[in-house]
Structure formats: structure tokens, C-alpha cells
CSV table of C-alpha atoms in Angstrom, one decimal:
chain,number,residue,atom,x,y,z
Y,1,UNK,CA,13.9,-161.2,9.1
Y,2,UNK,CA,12.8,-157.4,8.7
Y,3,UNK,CA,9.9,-157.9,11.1
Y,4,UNK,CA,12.5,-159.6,13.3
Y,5,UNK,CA,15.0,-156.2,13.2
Y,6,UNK,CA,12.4,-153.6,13.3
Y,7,UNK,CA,11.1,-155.7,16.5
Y,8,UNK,CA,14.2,-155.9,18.3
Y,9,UNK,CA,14.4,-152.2,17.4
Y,10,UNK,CA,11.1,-151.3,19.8
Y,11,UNK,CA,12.3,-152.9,22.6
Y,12,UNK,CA,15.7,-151.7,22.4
Y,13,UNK,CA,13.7,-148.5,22.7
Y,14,UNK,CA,11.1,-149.0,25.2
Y,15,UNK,CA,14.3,-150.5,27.1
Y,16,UNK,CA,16.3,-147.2,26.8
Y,17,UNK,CA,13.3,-145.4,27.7
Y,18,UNK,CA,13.1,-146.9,30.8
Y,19,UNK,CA,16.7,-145.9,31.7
Y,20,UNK,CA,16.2,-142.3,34.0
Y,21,UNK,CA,19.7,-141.3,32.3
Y,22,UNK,CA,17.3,-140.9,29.0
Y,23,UNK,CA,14.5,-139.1,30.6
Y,24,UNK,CA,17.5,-136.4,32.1
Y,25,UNK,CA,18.7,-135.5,28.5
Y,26,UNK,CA,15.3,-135.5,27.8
Y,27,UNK,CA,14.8,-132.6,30.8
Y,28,UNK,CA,18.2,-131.1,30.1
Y,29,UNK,CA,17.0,-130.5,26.5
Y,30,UNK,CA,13.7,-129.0,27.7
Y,31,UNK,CA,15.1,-127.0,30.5
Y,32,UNK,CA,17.7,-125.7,27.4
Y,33,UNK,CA,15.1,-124.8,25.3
Y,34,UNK,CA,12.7,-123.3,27.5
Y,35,UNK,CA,15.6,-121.1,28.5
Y,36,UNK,CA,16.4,-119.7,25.0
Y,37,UNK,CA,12.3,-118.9,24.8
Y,38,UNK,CA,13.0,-116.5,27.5
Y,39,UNK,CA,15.8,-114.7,25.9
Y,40,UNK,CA,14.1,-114.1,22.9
Y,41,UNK,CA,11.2,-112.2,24.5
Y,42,UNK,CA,10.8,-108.8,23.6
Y,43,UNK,CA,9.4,-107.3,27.2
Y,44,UNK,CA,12.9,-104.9,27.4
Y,45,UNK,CA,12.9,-103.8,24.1
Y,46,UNK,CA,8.8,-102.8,24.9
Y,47,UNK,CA,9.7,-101.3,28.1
Y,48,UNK,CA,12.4,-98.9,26.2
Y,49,UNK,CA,10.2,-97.3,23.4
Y,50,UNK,CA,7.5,-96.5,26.1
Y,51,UNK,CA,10.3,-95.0,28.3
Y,52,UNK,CA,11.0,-93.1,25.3
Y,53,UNK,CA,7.6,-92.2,24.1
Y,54,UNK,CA,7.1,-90.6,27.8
Y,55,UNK,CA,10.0,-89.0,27.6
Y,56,UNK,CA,8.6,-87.5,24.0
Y,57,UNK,CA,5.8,-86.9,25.9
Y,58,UNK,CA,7.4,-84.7,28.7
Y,59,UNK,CA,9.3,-82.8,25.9
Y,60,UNK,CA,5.8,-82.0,24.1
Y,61,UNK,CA,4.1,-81.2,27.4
Y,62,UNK,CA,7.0,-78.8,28.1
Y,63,UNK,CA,7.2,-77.0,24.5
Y,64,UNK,CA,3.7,-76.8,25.3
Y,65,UNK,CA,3.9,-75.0,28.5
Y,66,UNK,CA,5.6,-72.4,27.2
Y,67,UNK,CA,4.0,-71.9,24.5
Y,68,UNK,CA,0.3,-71.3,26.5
Y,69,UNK,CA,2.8,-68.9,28.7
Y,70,UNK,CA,2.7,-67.2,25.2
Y,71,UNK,CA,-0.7,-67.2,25.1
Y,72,UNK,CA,-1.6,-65.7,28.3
Y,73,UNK,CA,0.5,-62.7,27.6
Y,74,UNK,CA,-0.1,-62.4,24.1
Y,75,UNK,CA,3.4,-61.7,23.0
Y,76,UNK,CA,4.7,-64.3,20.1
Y,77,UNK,CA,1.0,-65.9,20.1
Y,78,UNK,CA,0.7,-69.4,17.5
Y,79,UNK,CA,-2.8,-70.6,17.7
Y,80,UNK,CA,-1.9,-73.1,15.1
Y,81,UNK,CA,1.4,-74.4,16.9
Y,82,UNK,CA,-0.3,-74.5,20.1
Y,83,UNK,CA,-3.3,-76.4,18.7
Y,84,UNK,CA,-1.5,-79.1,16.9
Y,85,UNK,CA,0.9,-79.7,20.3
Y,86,UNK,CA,-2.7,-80.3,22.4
Y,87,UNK,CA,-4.0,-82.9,19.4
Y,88,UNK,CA,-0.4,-84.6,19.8
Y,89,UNK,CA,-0.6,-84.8,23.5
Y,90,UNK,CA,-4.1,-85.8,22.8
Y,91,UNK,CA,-3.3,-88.8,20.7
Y,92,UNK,CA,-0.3,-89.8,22.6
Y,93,UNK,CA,-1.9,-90.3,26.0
Y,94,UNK,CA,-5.2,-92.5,24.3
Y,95,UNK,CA,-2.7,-94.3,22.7
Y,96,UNK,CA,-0.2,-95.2,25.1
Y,97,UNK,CA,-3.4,-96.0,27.7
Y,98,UNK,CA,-4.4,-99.0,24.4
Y,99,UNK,CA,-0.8,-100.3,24.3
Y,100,UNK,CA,-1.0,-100.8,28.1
Y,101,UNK,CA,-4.6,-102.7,27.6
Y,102,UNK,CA,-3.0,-104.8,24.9
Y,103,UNK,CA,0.2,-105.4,27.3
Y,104,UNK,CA,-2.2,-106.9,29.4
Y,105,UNK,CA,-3.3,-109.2,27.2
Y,106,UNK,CA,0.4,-110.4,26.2
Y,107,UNK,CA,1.1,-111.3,29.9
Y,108,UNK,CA,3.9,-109.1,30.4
Y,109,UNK,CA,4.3,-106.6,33.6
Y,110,UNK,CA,2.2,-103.8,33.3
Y,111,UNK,CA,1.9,-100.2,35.6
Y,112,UNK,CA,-1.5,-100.7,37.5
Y,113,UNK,CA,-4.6,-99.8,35.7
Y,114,UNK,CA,-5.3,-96.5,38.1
Y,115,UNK,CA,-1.7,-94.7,37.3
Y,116,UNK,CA,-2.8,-95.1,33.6
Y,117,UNK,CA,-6.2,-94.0,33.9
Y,118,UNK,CA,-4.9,-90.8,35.8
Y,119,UNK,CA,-2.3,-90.0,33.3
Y,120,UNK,CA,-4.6,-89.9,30.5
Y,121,UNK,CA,-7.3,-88.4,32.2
Y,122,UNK,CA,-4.5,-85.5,33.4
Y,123,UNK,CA,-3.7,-85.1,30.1
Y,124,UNK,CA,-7.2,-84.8,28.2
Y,125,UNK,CA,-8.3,-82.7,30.9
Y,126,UNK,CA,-5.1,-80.5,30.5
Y,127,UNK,CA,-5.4,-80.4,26.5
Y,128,UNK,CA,-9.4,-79.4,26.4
Y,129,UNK,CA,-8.6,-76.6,29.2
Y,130,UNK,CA,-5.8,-75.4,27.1
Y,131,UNK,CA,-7.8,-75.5,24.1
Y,132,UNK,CA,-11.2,-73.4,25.7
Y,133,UNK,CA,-8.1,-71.2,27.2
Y,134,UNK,CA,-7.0,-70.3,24.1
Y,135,UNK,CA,-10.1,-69.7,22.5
Y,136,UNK,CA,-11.3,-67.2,24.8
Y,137,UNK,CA,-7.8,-66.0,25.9
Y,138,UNK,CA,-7.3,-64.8,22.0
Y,139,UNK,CA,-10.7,-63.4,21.6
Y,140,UNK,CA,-10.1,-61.2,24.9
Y,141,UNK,CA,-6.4,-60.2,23.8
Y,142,UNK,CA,-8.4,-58.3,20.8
Y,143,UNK,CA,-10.7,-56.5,23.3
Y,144,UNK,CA,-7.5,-55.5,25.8
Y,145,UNK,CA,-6.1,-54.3,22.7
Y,146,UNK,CA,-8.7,-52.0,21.5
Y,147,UNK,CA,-9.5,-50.5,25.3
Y,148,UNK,CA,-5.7,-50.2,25.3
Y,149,UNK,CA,-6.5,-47.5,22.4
Y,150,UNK,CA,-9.2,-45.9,23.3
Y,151,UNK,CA,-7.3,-45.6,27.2
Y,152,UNK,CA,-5.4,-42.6,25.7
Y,153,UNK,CA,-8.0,-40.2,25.3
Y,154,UNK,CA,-8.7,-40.3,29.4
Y,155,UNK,CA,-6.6,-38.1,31.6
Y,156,UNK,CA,-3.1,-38.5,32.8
Y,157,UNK,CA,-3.8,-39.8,36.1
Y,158,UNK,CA,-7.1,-42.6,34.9
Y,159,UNK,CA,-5.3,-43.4,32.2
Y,160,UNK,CA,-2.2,-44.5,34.7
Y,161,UNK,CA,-4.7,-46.7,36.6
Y,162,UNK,CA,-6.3,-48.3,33.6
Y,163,UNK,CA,-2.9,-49.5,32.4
Y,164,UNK,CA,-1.5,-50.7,35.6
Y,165,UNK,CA,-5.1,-52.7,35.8
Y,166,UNK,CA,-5.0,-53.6,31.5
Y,167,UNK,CA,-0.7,-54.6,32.3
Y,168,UNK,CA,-2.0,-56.8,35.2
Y,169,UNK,CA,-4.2,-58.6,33.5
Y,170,UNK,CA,-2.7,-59.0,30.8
Y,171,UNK,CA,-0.1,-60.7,33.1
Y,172,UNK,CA,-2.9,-63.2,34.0
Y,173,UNK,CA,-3.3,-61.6,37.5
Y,174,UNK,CA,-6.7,-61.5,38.9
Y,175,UNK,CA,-8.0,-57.9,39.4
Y,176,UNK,CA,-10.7,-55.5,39.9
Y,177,UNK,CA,-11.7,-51.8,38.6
Y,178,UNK,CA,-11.4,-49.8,41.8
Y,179,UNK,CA,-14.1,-47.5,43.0
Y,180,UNK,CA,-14.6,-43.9,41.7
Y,181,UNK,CA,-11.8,-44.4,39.1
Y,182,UNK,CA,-14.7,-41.8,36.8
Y,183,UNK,CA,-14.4,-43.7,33.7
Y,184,UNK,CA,-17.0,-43.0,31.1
Y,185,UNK,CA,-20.1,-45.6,31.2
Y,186,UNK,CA,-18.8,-47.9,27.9
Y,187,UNK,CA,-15.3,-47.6,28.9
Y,188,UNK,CA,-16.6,-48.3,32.3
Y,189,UNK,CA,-18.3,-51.5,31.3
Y,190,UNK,CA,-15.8,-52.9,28.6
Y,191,UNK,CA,-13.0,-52.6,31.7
Y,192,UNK,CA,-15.3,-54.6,33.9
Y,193,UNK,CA,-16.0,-57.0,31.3
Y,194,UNK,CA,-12.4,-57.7,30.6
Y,195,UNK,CA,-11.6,-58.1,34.1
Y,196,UNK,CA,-14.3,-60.3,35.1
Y,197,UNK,CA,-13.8,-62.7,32.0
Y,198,UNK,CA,-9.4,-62.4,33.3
Y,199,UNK,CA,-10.6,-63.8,36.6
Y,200,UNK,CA,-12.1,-66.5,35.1
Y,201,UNK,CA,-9.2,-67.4,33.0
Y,202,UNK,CA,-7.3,-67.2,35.8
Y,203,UNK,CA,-8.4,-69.8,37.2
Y,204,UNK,CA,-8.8,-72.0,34.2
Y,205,UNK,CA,-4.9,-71.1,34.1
Y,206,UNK,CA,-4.9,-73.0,37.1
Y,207,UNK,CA,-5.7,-76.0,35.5
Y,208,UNK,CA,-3.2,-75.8,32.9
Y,209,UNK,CA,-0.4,-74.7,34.8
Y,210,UNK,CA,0.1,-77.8,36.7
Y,211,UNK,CA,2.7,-80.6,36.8
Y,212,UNK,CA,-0.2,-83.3,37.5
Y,213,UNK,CA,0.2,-84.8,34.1
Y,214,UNK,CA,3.9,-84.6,33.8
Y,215,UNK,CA,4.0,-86.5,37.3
Y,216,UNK,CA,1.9,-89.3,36.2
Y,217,UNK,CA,4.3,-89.6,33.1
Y,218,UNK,CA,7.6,-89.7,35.2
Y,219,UNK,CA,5.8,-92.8,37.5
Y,220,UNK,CA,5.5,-94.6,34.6
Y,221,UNK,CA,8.9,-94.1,33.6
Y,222,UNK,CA,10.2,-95.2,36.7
Y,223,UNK,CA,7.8,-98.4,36.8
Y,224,UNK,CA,9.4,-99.3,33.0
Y,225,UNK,CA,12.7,-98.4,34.1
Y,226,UNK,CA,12.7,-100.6,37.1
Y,227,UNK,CA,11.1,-103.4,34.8
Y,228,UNK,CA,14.1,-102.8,32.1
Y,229,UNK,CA,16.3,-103.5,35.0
Y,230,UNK,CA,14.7,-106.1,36.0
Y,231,UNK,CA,14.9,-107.7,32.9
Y,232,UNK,CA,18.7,-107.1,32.4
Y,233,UNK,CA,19.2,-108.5,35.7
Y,234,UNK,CA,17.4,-112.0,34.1
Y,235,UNK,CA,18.9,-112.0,31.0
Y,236,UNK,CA,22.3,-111.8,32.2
Y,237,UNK,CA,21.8,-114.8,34.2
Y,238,UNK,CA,20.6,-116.8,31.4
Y,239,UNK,CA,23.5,-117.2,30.1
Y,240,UNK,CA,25.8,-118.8,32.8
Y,241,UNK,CA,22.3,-121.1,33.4
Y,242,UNK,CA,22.5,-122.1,29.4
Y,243,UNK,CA,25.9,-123.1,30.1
Y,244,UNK,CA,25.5,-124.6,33.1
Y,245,UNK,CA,22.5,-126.9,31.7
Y,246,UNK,CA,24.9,-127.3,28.2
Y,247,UNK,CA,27.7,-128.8,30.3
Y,248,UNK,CA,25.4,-131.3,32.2
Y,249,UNK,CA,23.6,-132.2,28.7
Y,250,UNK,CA,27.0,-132.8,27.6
Y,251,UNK,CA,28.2,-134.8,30.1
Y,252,UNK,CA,24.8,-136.5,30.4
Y,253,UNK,CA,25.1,-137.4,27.1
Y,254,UNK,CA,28.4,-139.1,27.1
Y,255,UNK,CA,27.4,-141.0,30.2
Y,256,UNK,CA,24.4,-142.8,28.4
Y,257,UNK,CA,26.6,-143.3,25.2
Y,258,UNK,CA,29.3,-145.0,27.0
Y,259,UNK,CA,26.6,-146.9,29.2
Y,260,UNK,CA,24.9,-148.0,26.1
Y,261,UNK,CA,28.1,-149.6,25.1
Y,262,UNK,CA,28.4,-151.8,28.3
């Protein structure tokens, strides 16, 4: 008797299998749950801490800016501040450059592998200029200040010229002792030297004071803003899909019921 039941069971089965009204719940359930899979993904929620961590980023590379602006003239000088900013921008830019090789591997949308690879290369290049700037920009602040001294035992009128040279590079200008100023021979050399080292951080100033990396980081923000959109646009659809897909399910559902009773 139970073999009996259990066998008319099976073939009750295998004969509601073969009904396509089964196999569309079947799909209706699938399509439902690959739908909430979707919805759950964490791509926007990604794509809005790096927007902020480049936006972090810009703020650093700013405070940094003018902080180096500090250190060209001297005046309210922090080595240590301005170090620590360059190891943060440092660590920032290697790191975001692994999160985008591990986005990668996830799957999800990604900016292309050369915008990365110039952003952190603008940025390390920017940080180990700033670093050799500061270094020698410091050591030669401590020379300008002693010829700055010893510039008031010349005359009125060479002492004029030496500080409108010493002022002027002190700015970060790129100048030259002019002939037959008359200085004495170590004054004479120490002024040269002080110049000639200026014009070289002039033009590693040039290398610092550039927008190159700051670009780079406001492309990527665009790229993750356009992808959050993107995103938002999907997962507000979603929605009237689920429903959509629910009603039919539903009314699916009801339909093989009621046919099963016939």
C-alpha cells in the first residue's frame, strides 16, 4: 500500500513537471531571486568612500600646497607638518592604486589602469620633490639668513642690491649677482652660491607647484560619480521589476493551483 502512495506520488510529479505553467514559477522564482542578488551588491557604497577618500585626498594635497608655499619663503616653516602630509599623500595614493587592482578582481567597474597609474605616479613624484625641496630649501634658508647679517656691514648703496637680490630669492625667483656689484671675494662667493642653488630650486618648485596630481584625482571622481549614478539609476528600477515579476509569480501561482484542481 505505501509503495503504492509514494508511487503515485512520482508520477504525480514527473506529471506536474511536465506542465510549462511549473517551469514559469520556476523562472519567476529565479528571475526574483537573481533580482534581490543585485540589490544587495555593495558597488555604490564602494564607489562613495573612494569619492570620499579623493576628496580627502584633494584637501591633503591642498593643506599641503600651502604649507611648501611656507617653505619656499621661510615664514611659519613646519618641517615636521609638512613631512607627515607627504608620507600621507604617500600612503594614500599606493593604497587607493591596490584597492583598484583588487576591484578588478571583484568584477565591478573600474577607472582604466593608465588614469590610476598616472595619479599615483603624480603623486609619488610630487611627494619625493617636495621632500628633496624641503631639505635643501631649509638648509639654504640658514645660509640666506646668515649673508642677510653679514650684508649690513657693506655700504648703503651694495647693501640695497644684495637685499633686493637676497628678497628675490627668497621669493623663489630665479636671479643672478650682477656685474661689478664690488662685493668682497667670500661674500662674493656665498651670494653666488645661494643664487645658483635658488635657481635650481626653482625649478624643482616647478614640479611641486602643479595641479597634475590634483587633476588625475578629480577624473577619478568623476568616473565614480558617474558610476554611483549609474548605479542609482539600476537600483531604482529594481524595484518596480521585483514587483512586476511578484505579481506574475502570484498570478502564476494561482493559475497552476486552480488548474491542478481541474
Amino acid at each position: 500500500m505505501e509503495e503504492l502512495k509514494n508511487k503515485s506520488i512520482k508520477e504525480t510529479f514527473r506529471s506536474k513537471l511536465k506542465t510549462p505553467w511549473v517551469w514559469m514559477v520556476v523562472a519567476l522564482t529565479v528571475g526574483l531571486t537573481i533580482l534581490f542578488s543585485l540589490s544587495q551588491k555593495p558597488q555604490m557604497v564602494l564607489y562613495s568612500q573612494y569619492i570620499k577618500s579623493l576628496s580627502d585626498f584633494q584637501l591633503l594635497d591642498a593643506r599641503l600646497s600651502k604649507d611648501m608655499e611656507r617653505a619656499r619663503s621661510g615664514y611659519g616653516l613646519d618641517t615636521m607638518r609638512i613631512l607627515s602630509e607627504t608620507m600621507t599623500l604617500r600612503e594614500m595614493a599606493v593604497s587607493f592604486a591596490r584597492q583598484m587592482d583588487e576591484l578588478q578582481g571583484f568584477g565591478f567597474e573600474r577607472p582604466s589602469s593608465a588614469l590610476v597609474s598616472r595619479f599615483e605616479r603624480e603623486v609619488l613624484g610630487k611627494v619625493s620633490t617636495a621632500r628633496r625641496y624641503l631639505t635643501v630649501r631649509t638648509q639654504w634658508l640658514s645660509s640666506w639668513q646668515q649673508l642677510s647679517y653679514a650684508v649690513n656691514s657693506l655700504p648703503d648703496n651694495q647693501e640695497y642690491v644684495v637685499r633686493e637680490l637676497l628678497d628675490s630669492a627668497r621669493a623663489g625667483f630665479p636671479v643672478v649677482r650682477p656685474e661689478g656689484l664690488g662685493l668682497p671675494d667670500s661674500m662674493a662667493h656665498q651670494l653666488d652660491m645661494l643664487l645658483n642653488i635658488n635657481v635650481d630650486l626653482s625649478h624643482a618648485w616647478a614640479r611641486i607647484d602643479n595641479d597634475a596630481a590634483m587633476l588625475n584625482s578629480e577624473e577619478l571622481i568623476q568616473f565614480f560619480q558617474m558610476e554611483r549614478m549609474n548605479e542609482i539609476a539600476l537600483n531604482a528600477k529594481i524595484p518596480l521589476v521585483f514587483y512586476f515579476l511578484t505579481l506574475v509569480l502570484l498570478l502564476a501561482t494561482f493559475f497552476f493551483m486552480f488548474r491542478s484542481k481541474q
